[in-house]
Amino acid sequence: MFRSPIKHCRNCGAPVVYRLPDDGDTRERAICTACHTVHYENPLNVVGTVPYLGERVLLCKRNIEPRWGKWTLPAGFMELGETALQGAARETDEEAGAHFQIEGLFSVLSVPRVGQVHLFYRARLLDEQFAPGHETIEARLFSEAEVPWEELAFRTVRETLLRFFADQRRGTFGVHSVDID
């Protein structure tokens, strides 16, 4: 698993050691050598939307690394103090400048290799007006046949889009849980 090891206690600044805590925990944790604070390391949440209008989805061409110039759904790291839904809406506004109505949770993708969980909500676009922010080169609507599948930035986006178009063809949307190695 990806992990940047903690080296110093966030409470007192003393060095930490990785070991099993004395409380019966079964995972090694970063434990302060001075104040004995146990530091838990948890996955980061990535939140976003699948914005759609009719049969088309809105994709954003990335103007930032990683994967500059590749296409993605509007998404990013959830911030402290916001709900997953608020974060998804904020990211969609920041990256696409789209007008939309959130319709519900669509996919939950666990990516343990990089310590992330991605949550995508369906978002019905209210119009075709987009005002992408500085992180986006271009925002465009694509039908399933037009999606630049080989130019997608992340596997989580690909997996979400595949399920979205399959559900759209069926005429009913579910909530999808996907594990990505």
Short mmCIF file of C-alpha atoms in Angstrom, two decimals:
data_model
loop_
_atom_site.label_atom_id
_atom_site.label_comp_id
_atom_site.label_asym_id
_atom_site.label_seq_id
_atom_site.Cartn_x
_atom_site.Cartn_y
_atom_site.Cartn_z
CA MET A 1 0.00 0.00 0.00
CA PHE A 2 1.08 3.56 -0.68
CA ARG A 3 2.00 5.38 2.51
CA SER A 4 4.28 8.26 3.37
CA PRO A 5 5.33 7.23 6.84
CA ILE A 6 4.69 9.55 9.74
CA LYS A 7 8.02 10.50 11.31
CA HIS A 8 7.02 12.84 14.13
CA CYS A 9 4.08 13.11 16.51
CA ARG A 10 1.50 15.67 15.46
CA ASN A 11 0.86 16.49 19.13
CA CYS A 12 4.33 16.95 20.60
CA GLY A 13 6.83 16.60 17.72
CA ALA A 14 8.71 13.64 19.18
CA PRO A 15 9.72 10.73 16.89
CA VAL A 16 7.22 7.94 16.29
CA VAL A 17 7.75 4.21 15.86
CA TYR A 18 5.55 1.81 13.94
CA ARG A 19 4.35 -1.03 16.15
CA LEU A 20 1.21 -2.72 17.42
CA PRO A 21 -0.55 -0.53 19.99
CA ASP A 22 -0.99 -1.88 23.51
CA ASP A 23 -4.80 -1.70 23.26
CA GLY A 24 -5.27 -4.93 21.30
CA ASP A 25 -5.25 -3.33 17.84
CA THR A 26 -4.05 -5.75 15.16
CA ARG A 27 -2.41 -3.22 12.80
CA GLU A 28 0.89 -1.44 13.16
CA ARG A 29 0.36 2.23 13.89
CA ALA A 30 2.63 5.26 14.25
CA ILE A 31 3.01 5.66 18.01
CA CYS A 32 4.73 8.59 19.67
CA THR A 33 7.78 7.62 21.70
CA ALA A 34 7.14 10.47 24.17
CA CYS A 35 3.40 11.07 24.67
CA HIS A 36 2.28 7.66 23.31
CA THR A 37 -0.33 9.15 20.96
CA VAL A 38 -1.47 6.61 18.39
CA HIS A 39 -1.66 8.13 14.90
CA TYR A 40 -4.19 6.48 12.58
CA GLU A 41 -3.69 6.73 8.84
CA ASN A 42 -6.86 6.50 6.79
CA PRO A 43 -7.76 6.66 3.10
CA LEU A 44 -8.41 9.98 1.40
CA ASN A 45 -11.84 10.58 -0.12
CA VAL A 46 -12.11 11.73 -3.72
CA VAL A 47 -15.57 13.09 -4.55
CA GLY A 48 -17.10 14.06 -7.86
CA THR A 49 -20.01 13.77 -10.24
CA VAL A 50 -21.09 12.14 -13.46
CA PRO A 51 -22.70 15.22 -15.05
CA TYR A 52 -25.02 14.26 -17.89
CA LEU A 53 -27.45 15.82 -20.31
CA GLY A 54 -29.62 13.34 -22.16
CA GLU A 55 -27.35 10.60 -23.52
CA ARG A 56 -24.12 12.61 -23.07
CA VAL A 57 -21.72 13.04 -20.16
CA LEU A 58 -19.56 16.03 -19.33
CA LEU A 59 -15.82 15.40 -19.19
CA CYS A 60 -13.06 17.82 -18.25
CA LYS A 61 -9.61 17.92 -19.83
CA ARG A 62 -7.07 18.26 -17.01
CA ASN A 63 -4.87 21.35 -16.79
CA ILE A 64 -2.97 19.96 -13.77
CA GLU A 65 -0.81 16.98 -12.92
CA PRO A 66 -1.15 14.14 -12.54
CA ARG A 67 -2.31 13.23 -16.03
CA TRP A 68 -2.25 16.70 -17.56
CA GLY A 69 -4.21 16.79 -20.84
CA LYS A 70 -6.23 13.66 -20.08
CA TRP A 71 -10.02 13.58 -19.70
CA THR A 72 -11.78 13.04 -16.39
CA LEU A 73 -15.03 13.50 -14.56
CA PRO A 74 -15.08 16.59 -12.34
CA ALA A 75 -13.72 15.35 -9.01
CA GLY A 76 -11.12 16.00 -6.34
CA PHE A 77 -10.22 15.54 -2.73
CA MET A 78 -12.93 16.13 -0.17
CA GLU A 79 -12.13 19.01 2.19
CA LEU A 80 -12.50 19.07 5.95
CA GLY A 81 -15.80 20.57 7.04
CA GLU A 82 -17.80 19.46 4.01
CA THR A 83 -19.97 16.46 3.27
CA ALA A 84 -19.20 14.14 0.38
CA LEU A 85 -22.13 15.65 -1.53
CA GLN A 86 -20.94 19.22 -0.87
CA GLY A 87 -17.43 18.28 -2.02
CA ALA A 88 -18.72 16.68 -5.22
CA ALA A 89 -20.79 19.78 -5.98
CA ARG A 90 -17.84 22.10 -5.23
CA GLU A 91 -15.49 20.13 -7.49
CA THR A 92 -18.05 20.14 -10.32
CA ASP A 93 -18.46 23.89 -9.99
CA GLU A 94 -14.68 24.51 -9.78
CA GLU A 95 -13.67 22.23 -12.64
CA ALA A 96 -16.60 22.56 -15.05
CA GLY A 97 -18.55 25.64 -14.04
CA ALA A 98 -21.66 23.62 -14.81
CA HIS A 99 -25.26 24.18 -13.69
CA PHE A 100 -26.58 20.88 -12.34
CA GLN A 101 -28.89 19.05 -9.98
CA ILE A 102 -27.44 16.16 -7.93
CA GLU A 103 -29.56 13.03 -8.24
CA GLY A 104 -27.84 10.53 -5.97
CA LEU A 105 -24.79 8.44 -5.21
CA PHE A 106 -23.71 6.40 -8.21
CA SER A 107 -20.37 4.70 -7.56
CA VAL A 108 -18.01 3.96 -4.69
CA LEU A 109 -14.56 2.84 -5.80
CA SER A 110 -11.93 1.60 -3.36
CA VAL A 111 -8.33 2.04 -4.49
CA PRO A 112 -6.28 0.61 -1.59
CA ARG A 113 -3.03 0.74 -3.56
CA VAL A 114 -3.04 4.54 -3.24
CA GLY A 115 -5.13 4.81 -0.07
CA GLN A 116 -8.20 6.40 -1.67
CA VAL A 117 -11.96 5.93 -1.88
CA HIS A 118 -13.74 7.64 -4.82
CA LEU A 119 -17.42 8.59 -4.61
CA PHE A 120 -19.29 9.78 -7.70
CA TYR A 121 -22.81 11.22 -7.74
CA ARG A 122 -25.10 11.44 -10.76
CA ALA A 123 -25.69 15.08 -11.68
CA ARG A 124 -28.27 16.12 -14.27
CA LEU A 125 -27.04 19.15 -16.21
CA LEU A 126 -29.52 22.00 -16.46
CA ASP A 127 -27.99 23.50 -19.60
CA GLU A 128 -24.95 23.34 -21.89
CA GLN A 129 -23.21 26.37 -20.40
CA PHE A 130 -19.80 25.58 -18.87
CA ALA A 131 -17.19 27.89 -17.35
CA PRO A 132 -14.20 25.68 -16.51
CA GLY A 133 -11.83 26.83 -13.78
CA HIS A 134 -8.03 26.95 -13.87
CA GLU A 135 -7.68 23.16 -13.38
CA THR A 136 -9.53 22.44 -16.65
CA ILE A 137 -8.39 23.09 -20.22
CA GLU A 138 -11.75 22.24 -21.75
CA ALA A 139 -15.16 20.90 -20.65
CA ARG A 140 -17.19 19.00 -23.25
CA LEU A 141 -20.19 16.71 -23.60
CA PHE A 142 -19.59 13.22 -25.05
CA SER A 143 -21.89 10.41 -26.09
CA GLU A 144 -20.72 6.92 -25.17
CA ALA A 145 -19.32 6.41 -28.68
CA GLU A 146 -17.47 9.73 -28.54
CA VAL A 147 -15.77 9.26 -25.14
CA PRO A 148 -11.98 9.34 -25.62
CA TRP A 149 -11.61 6.03 -23.76
CA GLU A 150 -7.85 5.79 -24.33
CA GLU A 151 -7.35 9.35 -23.09
CA LEU A 152 -9.12 9.01 -19.72
CA ALA A 153 -7.00 10.11 -16.77
CA PHE A 154 -7.96 7.47 -14.22
CA ARG A 155 -9.30 3.94 -14.05
CA THR A 156 -11.94 5.07 -11.52
CA VAL A 157 -13.36 7.37 -14.20
CA ARG A 158 -13.39 4.57 -16.79
CA GLU A 159 -15.11 2.13 -14.44
CA THR A 160 -17.70 4.72 -13.44
CA LEU A 161 -18.45 5.69 -17.05
CA LEU A 162 -18.79 2.05 -18.15
CA ARG A 163 -21.38 1.46 -15.42
CA PHE A 164 -23.14 4.76 -16.09
CA PHE A 165 -23.67 4.02 -19.79
CA ALA A 166 -24.74 0.43 -19.03
CA ASP A 167 -27.32 1.67 -16.50
CA GLN A 168 -28.46 4.35 -18.93
CA ARG A 169 -29.12 1.70 -21.60
CA ARG A 170 -31.11 -0.34 -19.04
CA GLY A 171 -33.10 2.74 -18.05
CA THR A 172 -32.36 2.35 -14.35
CA PHE A 173 -29.48 3.51 -12.20
CA GLY A 174 -28.00 1.60 -9.29
CA VAL A 175 -25.23 2.28 -6.84
CA HIS A 176 -22.02 0.49 -7.83
CA SER A 177 -19.23 -0.65 -5.53
CA VAL A 178 -15.91 -1.38 -7.26
CA ASP A 179 -12.53 -2.48 -5.92
CA ILE A 180 -9.54 -1.46 -8.01
CA ASP A 181 -6.18 -3.14 -7.47
#
